[in-house]
Coordinates of C-alpha atoms in Angstrom, one line a residue:
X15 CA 107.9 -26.2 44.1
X16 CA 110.6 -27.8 42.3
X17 CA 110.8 -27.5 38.6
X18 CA 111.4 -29.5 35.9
X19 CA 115.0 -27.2 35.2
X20 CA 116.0 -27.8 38.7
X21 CA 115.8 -31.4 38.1
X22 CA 118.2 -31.0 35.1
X23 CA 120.5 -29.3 36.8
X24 CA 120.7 -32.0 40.0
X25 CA 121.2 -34.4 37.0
X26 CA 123.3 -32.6 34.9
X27 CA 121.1 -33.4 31.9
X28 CA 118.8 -31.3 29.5
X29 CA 115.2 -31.2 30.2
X30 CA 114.4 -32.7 27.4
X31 CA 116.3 -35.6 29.1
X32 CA 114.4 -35.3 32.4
X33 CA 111.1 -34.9 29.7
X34 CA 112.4 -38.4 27.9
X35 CA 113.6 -40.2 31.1
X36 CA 110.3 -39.8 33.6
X37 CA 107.7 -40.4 30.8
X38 CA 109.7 -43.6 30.3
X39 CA 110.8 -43.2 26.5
X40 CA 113.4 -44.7 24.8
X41 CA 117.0 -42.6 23.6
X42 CA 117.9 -42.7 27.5
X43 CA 120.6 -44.8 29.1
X44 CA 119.5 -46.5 32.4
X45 CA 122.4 -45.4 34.2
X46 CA 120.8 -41.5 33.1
X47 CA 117.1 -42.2 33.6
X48 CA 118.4 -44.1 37.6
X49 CA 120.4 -40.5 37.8
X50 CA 116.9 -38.4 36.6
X51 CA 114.4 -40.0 38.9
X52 CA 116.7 -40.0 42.1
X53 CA 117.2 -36.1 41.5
X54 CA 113.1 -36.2 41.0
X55 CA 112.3 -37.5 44.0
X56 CA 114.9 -35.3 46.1
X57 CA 113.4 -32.7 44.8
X58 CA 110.0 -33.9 44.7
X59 CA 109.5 -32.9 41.4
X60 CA 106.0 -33.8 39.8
X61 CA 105.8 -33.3 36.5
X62 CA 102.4 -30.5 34.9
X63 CA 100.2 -33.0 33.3
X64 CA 99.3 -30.4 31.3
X65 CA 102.9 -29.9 29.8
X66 CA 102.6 -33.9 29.3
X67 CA 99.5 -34.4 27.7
X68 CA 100.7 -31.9 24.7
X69 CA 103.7 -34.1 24.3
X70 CA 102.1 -37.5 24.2
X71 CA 98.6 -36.2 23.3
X72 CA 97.3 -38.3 25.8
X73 CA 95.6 -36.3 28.8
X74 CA 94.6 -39.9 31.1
X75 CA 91.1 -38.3 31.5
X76 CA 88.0 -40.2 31.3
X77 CA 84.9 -37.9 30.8
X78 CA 81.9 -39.4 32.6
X79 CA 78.5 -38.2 31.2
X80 CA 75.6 -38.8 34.3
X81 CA 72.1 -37.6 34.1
X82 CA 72.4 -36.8 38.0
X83 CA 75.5 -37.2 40.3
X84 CA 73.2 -37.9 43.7
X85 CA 71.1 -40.5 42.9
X86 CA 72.0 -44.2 43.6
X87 CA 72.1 -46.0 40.6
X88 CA 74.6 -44.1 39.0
X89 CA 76.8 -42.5 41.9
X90 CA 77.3 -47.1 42.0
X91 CA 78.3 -47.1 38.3
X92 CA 80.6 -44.0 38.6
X93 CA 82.3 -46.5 41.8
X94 CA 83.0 -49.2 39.7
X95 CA 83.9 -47.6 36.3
X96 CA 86.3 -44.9 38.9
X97 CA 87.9 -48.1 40.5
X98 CA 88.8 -49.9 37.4
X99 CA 89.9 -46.8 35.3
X100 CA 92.1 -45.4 38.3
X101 CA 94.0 -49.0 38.8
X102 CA 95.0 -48.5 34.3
X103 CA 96.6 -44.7 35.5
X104 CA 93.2 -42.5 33.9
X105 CA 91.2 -40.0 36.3
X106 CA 87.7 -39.2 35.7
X107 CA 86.0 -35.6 34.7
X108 CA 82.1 -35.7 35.7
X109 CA 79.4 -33.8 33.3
X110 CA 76.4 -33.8 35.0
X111 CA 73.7 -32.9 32.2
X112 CA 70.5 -32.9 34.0
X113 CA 67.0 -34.2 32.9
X114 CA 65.6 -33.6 29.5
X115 CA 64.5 -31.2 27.7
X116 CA 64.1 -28.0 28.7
X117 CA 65.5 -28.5 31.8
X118 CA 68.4 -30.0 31.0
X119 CA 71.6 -27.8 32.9
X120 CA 74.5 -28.8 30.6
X121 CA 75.1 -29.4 26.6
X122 CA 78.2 -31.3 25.3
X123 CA 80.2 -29.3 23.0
X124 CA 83.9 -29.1 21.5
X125 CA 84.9 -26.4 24.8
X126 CA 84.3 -29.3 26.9
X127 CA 85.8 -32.1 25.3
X128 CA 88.4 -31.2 22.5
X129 CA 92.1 -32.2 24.2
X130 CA 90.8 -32.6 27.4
X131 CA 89.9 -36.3 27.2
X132 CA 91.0 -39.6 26.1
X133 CA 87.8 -40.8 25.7
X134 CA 83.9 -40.5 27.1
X135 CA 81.7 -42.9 29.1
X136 CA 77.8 -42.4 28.9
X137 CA 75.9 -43.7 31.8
X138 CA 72.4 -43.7 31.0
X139 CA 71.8 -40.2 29.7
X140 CA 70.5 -40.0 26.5
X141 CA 72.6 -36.9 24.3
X142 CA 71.1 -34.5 21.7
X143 CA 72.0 -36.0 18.3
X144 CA 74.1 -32.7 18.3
X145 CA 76.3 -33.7 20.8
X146 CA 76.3 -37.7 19.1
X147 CA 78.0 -36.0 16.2
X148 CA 80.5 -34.1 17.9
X149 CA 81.6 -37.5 19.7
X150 CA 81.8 -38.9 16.1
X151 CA 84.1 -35.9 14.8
X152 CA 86.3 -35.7 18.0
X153 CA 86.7 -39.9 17.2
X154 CA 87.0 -40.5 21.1
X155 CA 86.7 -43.8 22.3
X156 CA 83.0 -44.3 23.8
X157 CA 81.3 -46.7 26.0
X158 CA 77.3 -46.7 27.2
X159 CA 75.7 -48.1 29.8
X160 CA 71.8 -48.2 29.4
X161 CA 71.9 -46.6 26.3
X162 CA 72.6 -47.2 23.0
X163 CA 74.7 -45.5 20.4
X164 CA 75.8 -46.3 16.9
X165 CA 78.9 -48.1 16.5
X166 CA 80.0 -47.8 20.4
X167 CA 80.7 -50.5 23.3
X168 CA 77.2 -51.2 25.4
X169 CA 77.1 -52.6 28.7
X170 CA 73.5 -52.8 30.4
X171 CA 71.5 -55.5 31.3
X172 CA 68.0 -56.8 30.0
X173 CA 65.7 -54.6 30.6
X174 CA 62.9 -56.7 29.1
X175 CA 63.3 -59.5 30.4
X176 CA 63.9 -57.8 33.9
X177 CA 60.8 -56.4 33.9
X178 CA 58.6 -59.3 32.2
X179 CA 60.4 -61.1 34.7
X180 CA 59.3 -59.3 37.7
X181 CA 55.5 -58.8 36.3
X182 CA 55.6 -62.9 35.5
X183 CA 56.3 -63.4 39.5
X184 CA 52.9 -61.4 40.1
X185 CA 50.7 -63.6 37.7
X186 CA 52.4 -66.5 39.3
X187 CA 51.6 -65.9 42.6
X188 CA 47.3 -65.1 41.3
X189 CA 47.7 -61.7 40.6
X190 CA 45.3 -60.2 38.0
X191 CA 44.7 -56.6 38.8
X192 CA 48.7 -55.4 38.3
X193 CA 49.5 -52.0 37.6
X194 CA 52.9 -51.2 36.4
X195 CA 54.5 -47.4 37.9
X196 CA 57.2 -46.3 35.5
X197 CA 59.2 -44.0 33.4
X198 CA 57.7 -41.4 31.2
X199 CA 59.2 -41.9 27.5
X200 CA 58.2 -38.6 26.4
X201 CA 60.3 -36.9 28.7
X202 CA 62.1 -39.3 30.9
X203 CA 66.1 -39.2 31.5
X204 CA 66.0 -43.2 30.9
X205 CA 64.2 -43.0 27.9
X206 CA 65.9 -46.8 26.7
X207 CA 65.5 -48.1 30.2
X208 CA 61.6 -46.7 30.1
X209 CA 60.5 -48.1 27.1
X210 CA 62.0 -51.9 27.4
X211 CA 60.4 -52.0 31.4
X212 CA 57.3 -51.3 30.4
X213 CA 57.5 -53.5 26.9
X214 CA 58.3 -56.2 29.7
X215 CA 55.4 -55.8 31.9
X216 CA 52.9 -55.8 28.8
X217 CA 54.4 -59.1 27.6
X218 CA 54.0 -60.6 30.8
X219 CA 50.4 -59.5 29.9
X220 CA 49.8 -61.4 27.0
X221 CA 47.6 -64.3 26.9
X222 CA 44.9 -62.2 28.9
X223 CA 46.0 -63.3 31.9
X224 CA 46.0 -60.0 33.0
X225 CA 43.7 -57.0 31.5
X226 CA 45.1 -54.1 30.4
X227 CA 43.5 -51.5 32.4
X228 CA 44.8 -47.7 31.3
X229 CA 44.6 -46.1 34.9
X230 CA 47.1 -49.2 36.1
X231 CA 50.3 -48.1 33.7
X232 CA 51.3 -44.3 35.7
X233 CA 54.3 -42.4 35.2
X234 CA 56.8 -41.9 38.2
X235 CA 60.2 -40.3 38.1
X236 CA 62.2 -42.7 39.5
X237 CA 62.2 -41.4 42.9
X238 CA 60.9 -42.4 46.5
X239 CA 58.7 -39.3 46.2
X240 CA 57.1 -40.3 42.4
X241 CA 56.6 -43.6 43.7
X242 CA 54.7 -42.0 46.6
X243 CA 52.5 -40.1 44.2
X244 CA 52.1 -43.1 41.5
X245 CA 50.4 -45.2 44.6
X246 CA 48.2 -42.1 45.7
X247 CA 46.5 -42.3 42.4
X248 CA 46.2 -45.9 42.4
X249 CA 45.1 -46.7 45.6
X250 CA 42.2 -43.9 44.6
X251 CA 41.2 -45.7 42.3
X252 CA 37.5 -47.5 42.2
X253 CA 38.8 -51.1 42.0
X254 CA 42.4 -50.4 43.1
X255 CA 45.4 -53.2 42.0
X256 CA 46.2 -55.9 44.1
X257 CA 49.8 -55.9 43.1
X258 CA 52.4 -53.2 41.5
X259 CA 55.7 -53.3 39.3
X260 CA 57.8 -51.1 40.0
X261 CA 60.6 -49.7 37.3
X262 CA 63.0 -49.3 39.8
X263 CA 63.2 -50.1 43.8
X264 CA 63.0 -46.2 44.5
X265 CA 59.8 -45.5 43.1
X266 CA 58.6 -49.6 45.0
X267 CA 59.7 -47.8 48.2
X268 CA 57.8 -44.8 47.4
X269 CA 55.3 -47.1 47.2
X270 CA 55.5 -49.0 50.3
X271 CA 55.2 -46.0 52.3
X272 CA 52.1 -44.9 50.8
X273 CA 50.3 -48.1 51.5
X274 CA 51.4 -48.3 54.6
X275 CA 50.6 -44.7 55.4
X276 CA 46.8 -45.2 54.0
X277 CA 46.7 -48.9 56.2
X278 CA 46.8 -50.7 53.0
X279 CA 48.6 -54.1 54.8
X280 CA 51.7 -55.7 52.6
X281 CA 51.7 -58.3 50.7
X282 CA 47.9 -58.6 52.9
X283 CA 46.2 -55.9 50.7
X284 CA 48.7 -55.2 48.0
X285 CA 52.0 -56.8 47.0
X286 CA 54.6 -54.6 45.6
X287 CA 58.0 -55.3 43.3
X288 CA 61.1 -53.6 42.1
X289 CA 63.6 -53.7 39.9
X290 CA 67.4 -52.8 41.1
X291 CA 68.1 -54.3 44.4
X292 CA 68.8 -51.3 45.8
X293 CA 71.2 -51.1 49.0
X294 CA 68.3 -49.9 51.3
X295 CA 65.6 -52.9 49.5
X296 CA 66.2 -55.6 52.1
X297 CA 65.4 -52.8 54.8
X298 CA 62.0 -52.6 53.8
X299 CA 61.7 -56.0 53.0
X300 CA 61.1 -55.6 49.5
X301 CA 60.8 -58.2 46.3
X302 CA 62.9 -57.0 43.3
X303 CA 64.8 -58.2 40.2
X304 CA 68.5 -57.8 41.1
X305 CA 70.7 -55.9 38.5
X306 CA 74.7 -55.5 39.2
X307 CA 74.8 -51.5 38.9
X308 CA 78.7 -51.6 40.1
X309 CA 79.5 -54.6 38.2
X310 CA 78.4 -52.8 35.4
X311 CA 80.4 -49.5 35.7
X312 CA 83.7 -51.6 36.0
X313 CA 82.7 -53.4 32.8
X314 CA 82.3 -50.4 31.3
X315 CA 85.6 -49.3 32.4
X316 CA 87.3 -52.4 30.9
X317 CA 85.5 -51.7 27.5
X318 CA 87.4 -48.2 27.7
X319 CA 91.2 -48.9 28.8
X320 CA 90.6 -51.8 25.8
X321 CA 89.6 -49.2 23.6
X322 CA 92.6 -46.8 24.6
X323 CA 95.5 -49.6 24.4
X324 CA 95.9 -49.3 20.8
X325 CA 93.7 -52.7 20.0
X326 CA 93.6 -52.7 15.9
X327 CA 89.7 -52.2 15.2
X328 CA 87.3 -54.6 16.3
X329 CA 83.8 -55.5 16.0
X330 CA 81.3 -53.5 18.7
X331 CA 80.8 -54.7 21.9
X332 CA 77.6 -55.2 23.5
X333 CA 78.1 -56.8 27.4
X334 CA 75.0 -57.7 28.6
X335 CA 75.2 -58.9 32.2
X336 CA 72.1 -61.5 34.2
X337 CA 69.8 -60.2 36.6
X338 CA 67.9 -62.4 39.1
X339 CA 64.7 -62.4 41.3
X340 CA 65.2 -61.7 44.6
X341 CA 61.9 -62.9 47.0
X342 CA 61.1 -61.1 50.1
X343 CA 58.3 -60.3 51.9
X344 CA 56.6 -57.8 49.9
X345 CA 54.9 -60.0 47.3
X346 CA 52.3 -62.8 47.9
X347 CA 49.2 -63.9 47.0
X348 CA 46.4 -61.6 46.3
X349 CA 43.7 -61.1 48.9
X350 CA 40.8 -63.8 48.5
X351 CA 37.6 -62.1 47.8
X352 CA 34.8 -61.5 50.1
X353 CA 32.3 -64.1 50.1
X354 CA 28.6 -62.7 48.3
X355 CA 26.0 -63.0 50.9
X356 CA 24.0 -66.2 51.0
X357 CA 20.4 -66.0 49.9
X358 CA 18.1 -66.9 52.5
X359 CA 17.6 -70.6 53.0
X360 CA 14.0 -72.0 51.9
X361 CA 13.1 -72.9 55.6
X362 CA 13.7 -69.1 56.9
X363 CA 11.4 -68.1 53.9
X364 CA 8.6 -70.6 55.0
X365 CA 9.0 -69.3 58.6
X366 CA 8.4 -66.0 57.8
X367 CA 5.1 -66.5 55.6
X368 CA 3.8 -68.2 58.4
X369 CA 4.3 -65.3 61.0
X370 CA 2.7 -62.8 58.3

């Protein structure tokens, strides 16, 4: 491979020169930097990045923080914020954390980060208050999505009203025995996401149009299997729901497939909702609140490259983008109950005093 000497001597410059002339900087004639790049490119020369990045002190890396790599929500948000960040010149470095707690598989710290990045995008993973400081004290650029930190760019959507939204679709249709499957705040990856959900659900409850019934609000984990679970323990229930929220569309599939294991008949028996739209909804026919998960990685990116063009100091960002309800065949009205038996008539009772 060539290097960046044998490009200087095709030239018949320095390599300071050939530094100068392929990075674009000034103190180079055109007729030198034409001379520089042909030699380059017979030689196909690439210049270290490395070796570049201590000039400039700009390394074109994005760090991407993720909670998990596989899922779907946020393998969609790392395709959008990748596509827009890639089209401005900057690559992305993934640091998948984990879950919570004590199984969490990765901790931020200055190893990681210091002179590798240019800046660091958070996608729903909620950092140690350790690793919130060391952001602060590298001063990188930072934008979240689903999450909030202090003094950095937001981008999410309303998680309140997404859910209230979702719930207010149930009472709307007759629904009064809703449970509501999501995220455990105590120990949940979305802690932010968790909390509004389920604040939306219980003001869609307000009123008493709906009772707040304890064994209706279960924990999933976000996944086709916790959804699977939550409905085990709900359709066990004495006076199981007619209806069910979901927190996201892989727990309402979870769901789905339970009920339909058991013969519970949807929307006959039980109607079920999500929240996400998720790519594989409309093959199960499900009813959910739309978010745009890609839509929401590429504004993300925009918020970044902004933050990286040298823009004097601005106010914080928050982009909030719109959600809508998408109807399918998963929700309708809830099962008319079973008529009480009819006393017997007056005539029948005569009848039978008169054969005793």
């Amino acid at each position: 491979m060539s290097s960046i000497h044998d490009v200087a001597k095709a030239a018949g410059v320095s390599t300071a020169t050939v530094s100068r002339a392929l990075r674009g900087l000034d103190r180079v004639s055109p007729q030198t930097r034409a001379r520089v790049i042909v030699a380059a490119e017979e030689l196909r020369y690439v210049a270290s990045p490395t070796a570049t990045s201590l000039v400039s002190g700009k390394t074109h890396v994005v760090g991407v923080v993720v909670p998990f790599l596989t899922r779907w929500f946020f393998a969609n948000l790392m395709a959008g914020a990748e596509q827009l960040l890639r089209q401005h010149g900057y690559h992305i470095l993934l640091f998948n954390v984990g879950s919570r707690g004590s199984s969490r598989t990765l901790i931020l710290d200055q190893r990681l980060l210091w002179k590798r990045l240019d800046a660091v995008l958070v996608l729903s993973a909620d950092l140690e208050a350790g690793e919130v400081e060391l952001l602060n004290r590298l001063g990188l650029p930072v934008v979240t999505v689903g999450v909030d930190l202090a003094g950095c760019d937001r981008v999410g959507i309303d998680d309140v009203a997404a859910a209230q939204v979702a719930t207010e679709h149930l009472v709307g249709l007759g629904h009064r025995r809703i449970a509501y499957v999501g995220g455990n705040p105590s120990e949940d990856v979305h802690v932010a996401t968790a909390v509004d959900r389920e604040t939306g659900v219980r003001r869609a409850f307000r009123g008493g149009r709906v009772p707040k019934v304890a064994d209706y609000l279960v924990c999933g984990d976000w996944t086709i299997r916790g959804g699977a679970a939550a409905a085990s323990r709900l359709l066990d229930l004495d006076l199981p729901p007619t209806a069910v929220v979901a927190a996201s569309d892989e727990m309402a599939i979870g769901i789905l497939y339970e009920a339909r294991r058991r013969g519970c008949v949807v929307p006959g028996e039980l109607s079920v909702i999500g929240i996400d739209d998720h790519e594989m909804s409309f093959t199960h026919d499900l009813t959910t609140v739309a978010q745009p998960v890609w839509d929401q990685g590429r504004a993300a990116g925009e918020l970044l490259v902004e933050g990286l063009s040298g823009v004097p100091a601005r106010p914080r960002r928050v982009v909030t983008l719109p959600t809508r309800l998408v109807v399918r065949g998963s929700t309708a009205a809830p099962p008319a109950p079973s008529p009480a038996p009819s006393p017997p008539s007056a005539q029948r009772l005569v009848g039978r005093r008169a054969r005793s």
